[in-house]
Short mmCIF file of N, CA and C in Angstrom, two decimals:
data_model
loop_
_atom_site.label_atom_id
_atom_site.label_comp_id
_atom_site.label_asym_id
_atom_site.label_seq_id
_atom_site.Cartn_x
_atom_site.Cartn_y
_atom_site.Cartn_z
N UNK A 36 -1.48 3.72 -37.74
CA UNK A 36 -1.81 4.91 -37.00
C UNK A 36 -0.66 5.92 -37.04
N UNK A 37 0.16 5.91 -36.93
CA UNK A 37 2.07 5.98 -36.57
C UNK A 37 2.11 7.02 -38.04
N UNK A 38 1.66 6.54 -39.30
CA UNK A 38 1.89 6.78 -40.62
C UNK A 38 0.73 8.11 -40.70
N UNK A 39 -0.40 7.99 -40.17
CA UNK A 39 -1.32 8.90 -40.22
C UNK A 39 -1.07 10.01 -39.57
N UNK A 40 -0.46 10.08 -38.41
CA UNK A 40 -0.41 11.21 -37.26
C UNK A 40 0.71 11.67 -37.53
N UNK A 41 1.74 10.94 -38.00
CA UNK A 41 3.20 11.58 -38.70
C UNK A 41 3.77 11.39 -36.61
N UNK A 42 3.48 10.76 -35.85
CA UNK A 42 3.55 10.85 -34.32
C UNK A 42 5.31 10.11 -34.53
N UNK A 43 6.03 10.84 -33.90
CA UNK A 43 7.86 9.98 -33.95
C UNK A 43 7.48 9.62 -32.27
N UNK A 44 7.98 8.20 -32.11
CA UNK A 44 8.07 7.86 -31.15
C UNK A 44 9.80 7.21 -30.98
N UNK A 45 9.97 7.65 -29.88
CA UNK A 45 11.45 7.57 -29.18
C UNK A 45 11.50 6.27 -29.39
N UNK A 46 12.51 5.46 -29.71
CA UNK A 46 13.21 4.31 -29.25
C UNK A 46 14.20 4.03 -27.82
N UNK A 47 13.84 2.85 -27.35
CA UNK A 47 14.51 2.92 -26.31
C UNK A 47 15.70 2.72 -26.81
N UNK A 48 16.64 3.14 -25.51
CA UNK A 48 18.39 3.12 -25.97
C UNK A 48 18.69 2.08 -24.79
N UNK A 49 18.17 1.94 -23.78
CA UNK A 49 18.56 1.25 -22.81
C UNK A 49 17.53 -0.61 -22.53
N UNK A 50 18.59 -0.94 -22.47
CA UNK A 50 17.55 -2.60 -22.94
C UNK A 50 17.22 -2.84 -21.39
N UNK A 51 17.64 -1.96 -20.05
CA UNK A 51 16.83 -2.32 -18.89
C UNK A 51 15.46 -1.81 -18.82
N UNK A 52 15.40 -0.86 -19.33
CA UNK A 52 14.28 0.14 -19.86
C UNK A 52 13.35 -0.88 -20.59
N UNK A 53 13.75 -1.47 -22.00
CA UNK A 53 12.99 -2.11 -22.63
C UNK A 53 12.11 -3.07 -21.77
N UNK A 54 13.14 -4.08 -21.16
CA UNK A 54 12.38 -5.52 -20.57
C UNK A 54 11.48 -4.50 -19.34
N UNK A 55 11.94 -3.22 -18.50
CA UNK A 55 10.80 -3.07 -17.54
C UNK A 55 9.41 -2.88 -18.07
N UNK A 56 9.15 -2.39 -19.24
CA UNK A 56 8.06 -2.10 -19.97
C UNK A 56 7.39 -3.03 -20.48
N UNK A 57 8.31 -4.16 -21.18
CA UNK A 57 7.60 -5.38 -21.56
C UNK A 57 7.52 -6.35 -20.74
N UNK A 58 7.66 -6.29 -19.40
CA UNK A 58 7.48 -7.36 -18.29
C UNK A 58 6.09 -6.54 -17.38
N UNK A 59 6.04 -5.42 -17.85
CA UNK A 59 4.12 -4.33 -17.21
C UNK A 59 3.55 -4.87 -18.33
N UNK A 60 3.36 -5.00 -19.55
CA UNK A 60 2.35 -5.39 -20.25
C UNK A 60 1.44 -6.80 -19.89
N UNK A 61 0.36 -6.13 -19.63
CA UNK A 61 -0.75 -7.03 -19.25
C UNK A 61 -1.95 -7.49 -19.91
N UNK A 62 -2.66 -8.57 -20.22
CA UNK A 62 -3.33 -8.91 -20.54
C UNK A 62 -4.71 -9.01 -20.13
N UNK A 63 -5.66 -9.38 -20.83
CA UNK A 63 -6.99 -8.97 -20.11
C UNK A 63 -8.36 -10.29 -20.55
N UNK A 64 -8.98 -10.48 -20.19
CA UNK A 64 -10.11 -11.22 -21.01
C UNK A 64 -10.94 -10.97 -22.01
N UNK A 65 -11.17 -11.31 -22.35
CA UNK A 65 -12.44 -11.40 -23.93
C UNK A 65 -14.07 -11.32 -23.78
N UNK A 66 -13.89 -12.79 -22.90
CA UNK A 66 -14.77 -13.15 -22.07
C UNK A 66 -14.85 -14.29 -21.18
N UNK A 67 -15.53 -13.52 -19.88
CA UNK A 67 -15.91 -14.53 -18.76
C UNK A 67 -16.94 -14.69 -18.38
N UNK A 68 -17.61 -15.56 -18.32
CA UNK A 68 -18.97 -15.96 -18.22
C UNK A 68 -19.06 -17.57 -17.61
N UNK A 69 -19.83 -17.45 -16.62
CA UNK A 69 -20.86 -19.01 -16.70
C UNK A 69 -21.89 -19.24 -16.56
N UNK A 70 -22.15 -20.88 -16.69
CA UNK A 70 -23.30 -21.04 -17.50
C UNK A 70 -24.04 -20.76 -16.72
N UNK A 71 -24.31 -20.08 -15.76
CA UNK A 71 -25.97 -20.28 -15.05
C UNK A 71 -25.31 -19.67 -14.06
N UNK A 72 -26.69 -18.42 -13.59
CA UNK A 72 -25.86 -17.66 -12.26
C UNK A 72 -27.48 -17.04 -11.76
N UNK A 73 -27.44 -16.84 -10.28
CA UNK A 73 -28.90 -16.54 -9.59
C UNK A 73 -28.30 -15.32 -8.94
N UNK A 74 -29.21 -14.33 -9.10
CA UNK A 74 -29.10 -13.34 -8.04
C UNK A 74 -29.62 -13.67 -6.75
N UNK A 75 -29.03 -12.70 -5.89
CA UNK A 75 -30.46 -12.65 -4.62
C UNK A 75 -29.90 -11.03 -3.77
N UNK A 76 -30.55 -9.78 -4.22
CA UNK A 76 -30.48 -9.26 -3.54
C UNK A 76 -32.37 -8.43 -3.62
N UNK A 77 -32.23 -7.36 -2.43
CA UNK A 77 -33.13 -6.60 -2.07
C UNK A 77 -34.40 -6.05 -3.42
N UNK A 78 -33.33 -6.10 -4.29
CA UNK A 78 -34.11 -5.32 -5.38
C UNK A 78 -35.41 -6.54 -6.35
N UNK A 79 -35.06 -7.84 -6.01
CA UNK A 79 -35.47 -8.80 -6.87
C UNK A 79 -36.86 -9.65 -6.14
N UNK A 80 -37.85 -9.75 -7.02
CA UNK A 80 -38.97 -10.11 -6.10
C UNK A 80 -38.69 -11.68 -5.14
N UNK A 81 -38.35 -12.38 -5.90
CA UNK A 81 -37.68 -13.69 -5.16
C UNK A 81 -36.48 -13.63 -4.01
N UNK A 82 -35.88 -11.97 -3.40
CA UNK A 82 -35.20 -11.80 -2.48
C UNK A 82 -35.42 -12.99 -1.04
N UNK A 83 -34.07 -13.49 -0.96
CA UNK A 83 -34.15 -14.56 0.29
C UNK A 83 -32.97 -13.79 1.40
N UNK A 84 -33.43 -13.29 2.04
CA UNK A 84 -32.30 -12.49 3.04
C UNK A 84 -31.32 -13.44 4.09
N UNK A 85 -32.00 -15.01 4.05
CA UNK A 85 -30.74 -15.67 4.97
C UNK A 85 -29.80 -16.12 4.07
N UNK A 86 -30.27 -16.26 2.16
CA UNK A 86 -28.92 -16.61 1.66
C UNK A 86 -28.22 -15.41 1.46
N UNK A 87 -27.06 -15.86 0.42
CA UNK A 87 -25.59 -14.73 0.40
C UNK A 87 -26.56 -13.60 -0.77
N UNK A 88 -26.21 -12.59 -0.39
CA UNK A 88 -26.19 -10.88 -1.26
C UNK A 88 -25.43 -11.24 -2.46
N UNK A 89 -26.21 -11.59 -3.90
CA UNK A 89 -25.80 -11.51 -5.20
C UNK A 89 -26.48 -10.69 -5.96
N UNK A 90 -25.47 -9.77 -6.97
CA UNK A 90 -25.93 -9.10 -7.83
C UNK A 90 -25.20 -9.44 -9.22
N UNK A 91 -26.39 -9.72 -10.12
CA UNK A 91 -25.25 -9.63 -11.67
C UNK A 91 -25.19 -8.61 -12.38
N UNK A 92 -24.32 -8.54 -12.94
CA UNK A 92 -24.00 -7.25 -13.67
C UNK A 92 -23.96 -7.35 -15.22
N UNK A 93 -24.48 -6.60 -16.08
CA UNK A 93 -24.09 -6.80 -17.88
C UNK A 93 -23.18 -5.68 -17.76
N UNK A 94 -21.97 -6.15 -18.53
CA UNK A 94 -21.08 -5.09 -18.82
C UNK A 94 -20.89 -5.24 -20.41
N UNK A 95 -20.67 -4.07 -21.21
CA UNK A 95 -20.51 -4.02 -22.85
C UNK A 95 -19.43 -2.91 -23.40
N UNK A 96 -18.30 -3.34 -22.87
CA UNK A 96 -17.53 -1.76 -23.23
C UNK A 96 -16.77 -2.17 -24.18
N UNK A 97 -17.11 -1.41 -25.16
CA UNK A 97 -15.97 -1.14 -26.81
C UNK A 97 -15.32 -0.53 -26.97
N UNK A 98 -14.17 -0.65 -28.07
CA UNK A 98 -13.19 0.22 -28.44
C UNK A 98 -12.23 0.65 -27.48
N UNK A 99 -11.96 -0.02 -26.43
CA UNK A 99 -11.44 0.37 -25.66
C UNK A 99 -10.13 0.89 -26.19
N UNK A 100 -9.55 -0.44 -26.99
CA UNK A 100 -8.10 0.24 -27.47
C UNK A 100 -7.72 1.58 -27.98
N UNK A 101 -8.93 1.71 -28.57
CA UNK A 101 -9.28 3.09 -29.37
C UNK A 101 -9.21 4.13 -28.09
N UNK A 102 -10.17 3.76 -27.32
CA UNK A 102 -10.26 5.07 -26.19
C UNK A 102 -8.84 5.32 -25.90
N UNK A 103 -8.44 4.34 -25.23
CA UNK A 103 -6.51 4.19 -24.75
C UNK A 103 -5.81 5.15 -25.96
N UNK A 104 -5.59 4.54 -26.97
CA UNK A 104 -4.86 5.54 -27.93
C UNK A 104 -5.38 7.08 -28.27
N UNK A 105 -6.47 7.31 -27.60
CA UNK A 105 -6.47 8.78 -28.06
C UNK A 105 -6.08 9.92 -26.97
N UNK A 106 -5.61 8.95 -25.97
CA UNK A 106 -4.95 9.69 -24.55
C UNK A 106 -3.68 9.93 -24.65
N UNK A 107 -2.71 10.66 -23.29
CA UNK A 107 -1.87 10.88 -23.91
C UNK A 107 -1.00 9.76 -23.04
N UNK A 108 -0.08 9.26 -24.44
CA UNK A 108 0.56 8.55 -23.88
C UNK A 108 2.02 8.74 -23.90
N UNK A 109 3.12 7.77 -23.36
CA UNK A 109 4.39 8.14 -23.67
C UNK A 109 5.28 8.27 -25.25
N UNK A 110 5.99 9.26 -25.07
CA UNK A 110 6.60 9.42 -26.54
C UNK A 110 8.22 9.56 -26.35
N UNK A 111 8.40 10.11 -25.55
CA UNK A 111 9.99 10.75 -25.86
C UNK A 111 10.39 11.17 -24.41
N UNK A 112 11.74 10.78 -24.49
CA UNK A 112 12.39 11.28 -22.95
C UNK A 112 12.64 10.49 -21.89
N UNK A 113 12.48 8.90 -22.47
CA UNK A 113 12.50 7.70 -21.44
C UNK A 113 13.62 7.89 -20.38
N UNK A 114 13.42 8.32 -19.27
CA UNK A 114 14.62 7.88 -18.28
C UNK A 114 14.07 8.00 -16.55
N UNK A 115 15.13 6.90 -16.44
CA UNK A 115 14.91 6.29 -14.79
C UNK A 115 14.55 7.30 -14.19
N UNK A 116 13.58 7.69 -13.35
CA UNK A 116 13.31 8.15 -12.32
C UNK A 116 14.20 7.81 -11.28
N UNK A 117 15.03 8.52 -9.86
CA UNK A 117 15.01 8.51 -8.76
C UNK A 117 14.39 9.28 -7.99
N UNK A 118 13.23 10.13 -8.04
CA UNK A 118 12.15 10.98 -7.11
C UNK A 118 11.23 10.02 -6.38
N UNK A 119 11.48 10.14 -4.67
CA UNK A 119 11.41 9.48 -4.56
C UNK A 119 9.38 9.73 -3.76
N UNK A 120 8.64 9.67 -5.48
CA UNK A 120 7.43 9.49 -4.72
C UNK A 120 6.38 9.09 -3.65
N UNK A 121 5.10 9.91 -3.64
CA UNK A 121 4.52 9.60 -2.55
C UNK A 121 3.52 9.34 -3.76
N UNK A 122 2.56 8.24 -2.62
CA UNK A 122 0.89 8.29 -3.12
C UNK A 122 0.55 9.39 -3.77
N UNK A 123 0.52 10.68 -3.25
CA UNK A 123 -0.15 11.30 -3.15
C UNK A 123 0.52 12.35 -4.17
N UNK A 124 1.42 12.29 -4.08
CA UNK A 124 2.53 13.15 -5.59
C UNK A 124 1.97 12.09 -6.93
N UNK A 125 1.61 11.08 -6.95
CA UNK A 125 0.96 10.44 -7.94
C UNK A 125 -0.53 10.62 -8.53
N UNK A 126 -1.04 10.54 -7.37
CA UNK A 126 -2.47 11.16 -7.72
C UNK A 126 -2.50 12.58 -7.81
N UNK A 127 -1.75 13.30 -7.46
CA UNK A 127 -1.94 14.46 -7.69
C UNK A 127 -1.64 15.26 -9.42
N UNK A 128 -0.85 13.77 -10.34
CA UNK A 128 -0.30 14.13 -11.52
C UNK A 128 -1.86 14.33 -12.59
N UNK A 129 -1.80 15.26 -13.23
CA UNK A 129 -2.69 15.09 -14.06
C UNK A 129 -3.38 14.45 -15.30
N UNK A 130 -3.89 14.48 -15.50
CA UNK A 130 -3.91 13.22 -16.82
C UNK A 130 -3.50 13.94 -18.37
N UNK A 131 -2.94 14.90 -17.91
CA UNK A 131 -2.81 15.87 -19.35
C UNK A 131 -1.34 16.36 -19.10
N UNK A 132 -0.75 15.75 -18.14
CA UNK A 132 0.63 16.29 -17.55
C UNK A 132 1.65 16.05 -18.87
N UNK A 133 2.66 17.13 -19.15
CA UNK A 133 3.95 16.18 -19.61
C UNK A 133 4.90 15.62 -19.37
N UNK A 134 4.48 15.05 -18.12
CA UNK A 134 5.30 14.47 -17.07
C UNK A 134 4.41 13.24 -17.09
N UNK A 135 4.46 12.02 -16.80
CA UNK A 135 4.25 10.68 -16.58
C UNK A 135 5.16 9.78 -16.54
N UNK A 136 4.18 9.09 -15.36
CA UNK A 136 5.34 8.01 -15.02
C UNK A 136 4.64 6.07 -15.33
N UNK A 137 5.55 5.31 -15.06
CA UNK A 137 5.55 3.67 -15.24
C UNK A 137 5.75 3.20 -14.36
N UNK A 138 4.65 2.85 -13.20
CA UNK A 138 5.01 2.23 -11.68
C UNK A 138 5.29 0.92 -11.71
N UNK A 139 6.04 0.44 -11.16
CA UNK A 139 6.22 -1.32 -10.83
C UNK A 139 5.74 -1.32 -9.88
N UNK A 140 4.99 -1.94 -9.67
CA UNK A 140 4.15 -2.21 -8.00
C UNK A 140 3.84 -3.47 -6.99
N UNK A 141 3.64 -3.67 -6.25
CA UNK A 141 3.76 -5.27 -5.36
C UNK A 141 2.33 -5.24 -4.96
N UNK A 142 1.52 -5.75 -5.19
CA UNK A 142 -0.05 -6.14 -5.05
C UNK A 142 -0.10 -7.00 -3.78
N UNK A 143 -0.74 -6.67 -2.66
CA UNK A 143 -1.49 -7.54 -1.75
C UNK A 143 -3.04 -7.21 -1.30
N UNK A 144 -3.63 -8.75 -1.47
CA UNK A 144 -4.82 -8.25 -1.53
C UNK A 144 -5.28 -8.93 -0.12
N UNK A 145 -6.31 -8.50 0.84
CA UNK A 145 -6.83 -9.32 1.90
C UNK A 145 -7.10 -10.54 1.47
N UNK A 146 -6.99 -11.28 2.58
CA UNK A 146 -7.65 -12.75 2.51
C UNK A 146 -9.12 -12.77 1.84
N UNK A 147 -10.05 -11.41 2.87
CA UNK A 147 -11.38 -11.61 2.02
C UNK A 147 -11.15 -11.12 0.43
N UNK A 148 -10.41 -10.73 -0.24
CA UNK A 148 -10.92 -10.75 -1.60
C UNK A 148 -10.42 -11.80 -2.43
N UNK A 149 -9.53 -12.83 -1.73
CA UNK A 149 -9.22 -14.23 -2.56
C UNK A 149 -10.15 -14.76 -3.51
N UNK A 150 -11.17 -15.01 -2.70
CA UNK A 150 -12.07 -15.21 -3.46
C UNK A 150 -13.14 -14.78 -4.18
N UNK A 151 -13.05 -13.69 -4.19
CA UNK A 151 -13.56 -12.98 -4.93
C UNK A 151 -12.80 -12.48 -6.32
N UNK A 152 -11.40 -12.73 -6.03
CA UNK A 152 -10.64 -12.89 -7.74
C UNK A 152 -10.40 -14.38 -8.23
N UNK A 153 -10.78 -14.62 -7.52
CA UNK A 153 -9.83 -16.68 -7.72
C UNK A 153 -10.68 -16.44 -9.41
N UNK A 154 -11.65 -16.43 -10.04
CA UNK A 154 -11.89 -16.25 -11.62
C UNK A 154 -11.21 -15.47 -12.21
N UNK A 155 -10.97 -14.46 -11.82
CA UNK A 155 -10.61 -13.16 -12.60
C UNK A 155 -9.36 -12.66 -11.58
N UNK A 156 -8.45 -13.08 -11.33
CA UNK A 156 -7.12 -12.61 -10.89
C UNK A 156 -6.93 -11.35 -11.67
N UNK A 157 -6.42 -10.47 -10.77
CA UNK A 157 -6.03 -9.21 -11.00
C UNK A 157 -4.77 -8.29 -10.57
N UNK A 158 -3.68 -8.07 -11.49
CA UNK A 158 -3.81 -7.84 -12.43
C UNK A 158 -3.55 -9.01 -13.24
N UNK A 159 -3.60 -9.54 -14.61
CA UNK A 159 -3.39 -10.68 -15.47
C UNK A 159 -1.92 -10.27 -16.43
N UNK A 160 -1.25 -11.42 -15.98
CA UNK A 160 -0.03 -11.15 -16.69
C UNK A 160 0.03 -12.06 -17.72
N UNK A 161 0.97 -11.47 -19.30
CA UNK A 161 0.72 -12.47 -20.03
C UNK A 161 1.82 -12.99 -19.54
N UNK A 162 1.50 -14.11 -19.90
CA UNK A 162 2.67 -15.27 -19.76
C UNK A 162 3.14 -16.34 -21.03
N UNK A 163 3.28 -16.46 -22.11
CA UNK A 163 2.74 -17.63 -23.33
C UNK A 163 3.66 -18.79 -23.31
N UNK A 164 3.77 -19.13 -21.86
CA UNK A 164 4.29 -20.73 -21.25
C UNK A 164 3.57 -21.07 -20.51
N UNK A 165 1.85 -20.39 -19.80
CA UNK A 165 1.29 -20.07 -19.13
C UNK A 165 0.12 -21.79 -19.73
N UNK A 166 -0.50 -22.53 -19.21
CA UNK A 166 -1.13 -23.51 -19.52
C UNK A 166 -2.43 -23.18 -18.19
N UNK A 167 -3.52 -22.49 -18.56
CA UNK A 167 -4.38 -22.23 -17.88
C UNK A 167 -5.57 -23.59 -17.01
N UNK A 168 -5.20 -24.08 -16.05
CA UNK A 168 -6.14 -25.37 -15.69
C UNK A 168 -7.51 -24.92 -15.39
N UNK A 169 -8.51 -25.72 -15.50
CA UNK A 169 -9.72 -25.77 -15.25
C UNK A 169 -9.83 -24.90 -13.40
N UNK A 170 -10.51 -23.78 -13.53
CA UNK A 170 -11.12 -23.54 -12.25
C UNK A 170 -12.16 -24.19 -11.76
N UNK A 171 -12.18 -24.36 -10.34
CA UNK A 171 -13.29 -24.73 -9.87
C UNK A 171 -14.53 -24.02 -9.78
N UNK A 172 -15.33 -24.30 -10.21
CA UNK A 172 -16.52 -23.35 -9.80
C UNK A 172 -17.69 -24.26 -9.31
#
């Protein structure tokens, strides 16, 4: 791609810089699926209202990588931030800005959504010392 666009991308100079970037890279699934799953909500003629509210979903999204690379991403000018942002100075950045930033962030999620990620933990870090055990389901 790099060879086609003639695109120069900066090298980092600073190796704290490097590892913060390659310790955000995250990984994602392929696929998750199991074998056998029942709905039960409002919309379905077999609706049972004293069991639990299930809906399944088909999801089919392609090319994603592709979509990702045709945005804009970082090129040149790597250096530490000390501004000391708000929420809201973040969302307020645009997606076309030439300004962007690389958040490190601390995730807590309620008790009620434990289980609702215990399959699909979020976000997924790679790890490749990582030995994935059998979930319960």
């Amino acid at each position: 791609m790099l060879l086609k666009t003639k695109v120069a991308i900066e090298l980092f100079t600073d190796y704290d810089m490097l590892l913060f970037i390659e310790n955000g890279v995250r990984g994602g699934i392929s696929q998750c699926c199991n074998r056998y799953a029942i709905d039960n909500n409002k919309y379905m003629s077999n609706f049972n209202p004293d069991d639990e509210i299930k809906y399944l979903m088909y999801l089919d999204a392609n090319n994603l990588y592709g979509y990702a690379m045709s945005k804009y991403l970082p090129l040149k000018d790597f250096v530490w931030s000390d501004n000391n942002l708000t929420t809201q100075d973040i969302l307020n950045l645009s997606d076309e800005s030439d300004v962007g930033y690389i958040l490190e962030v601390d995730l807590d999620y309620p008790p009620i959504c434990m289980t609702n990620i215990q399959i699909f933990p979020l976000p997924l870090k790679i790890n490749p010392h990582l030995i994935v055990k059998n979930l319960d389901f």
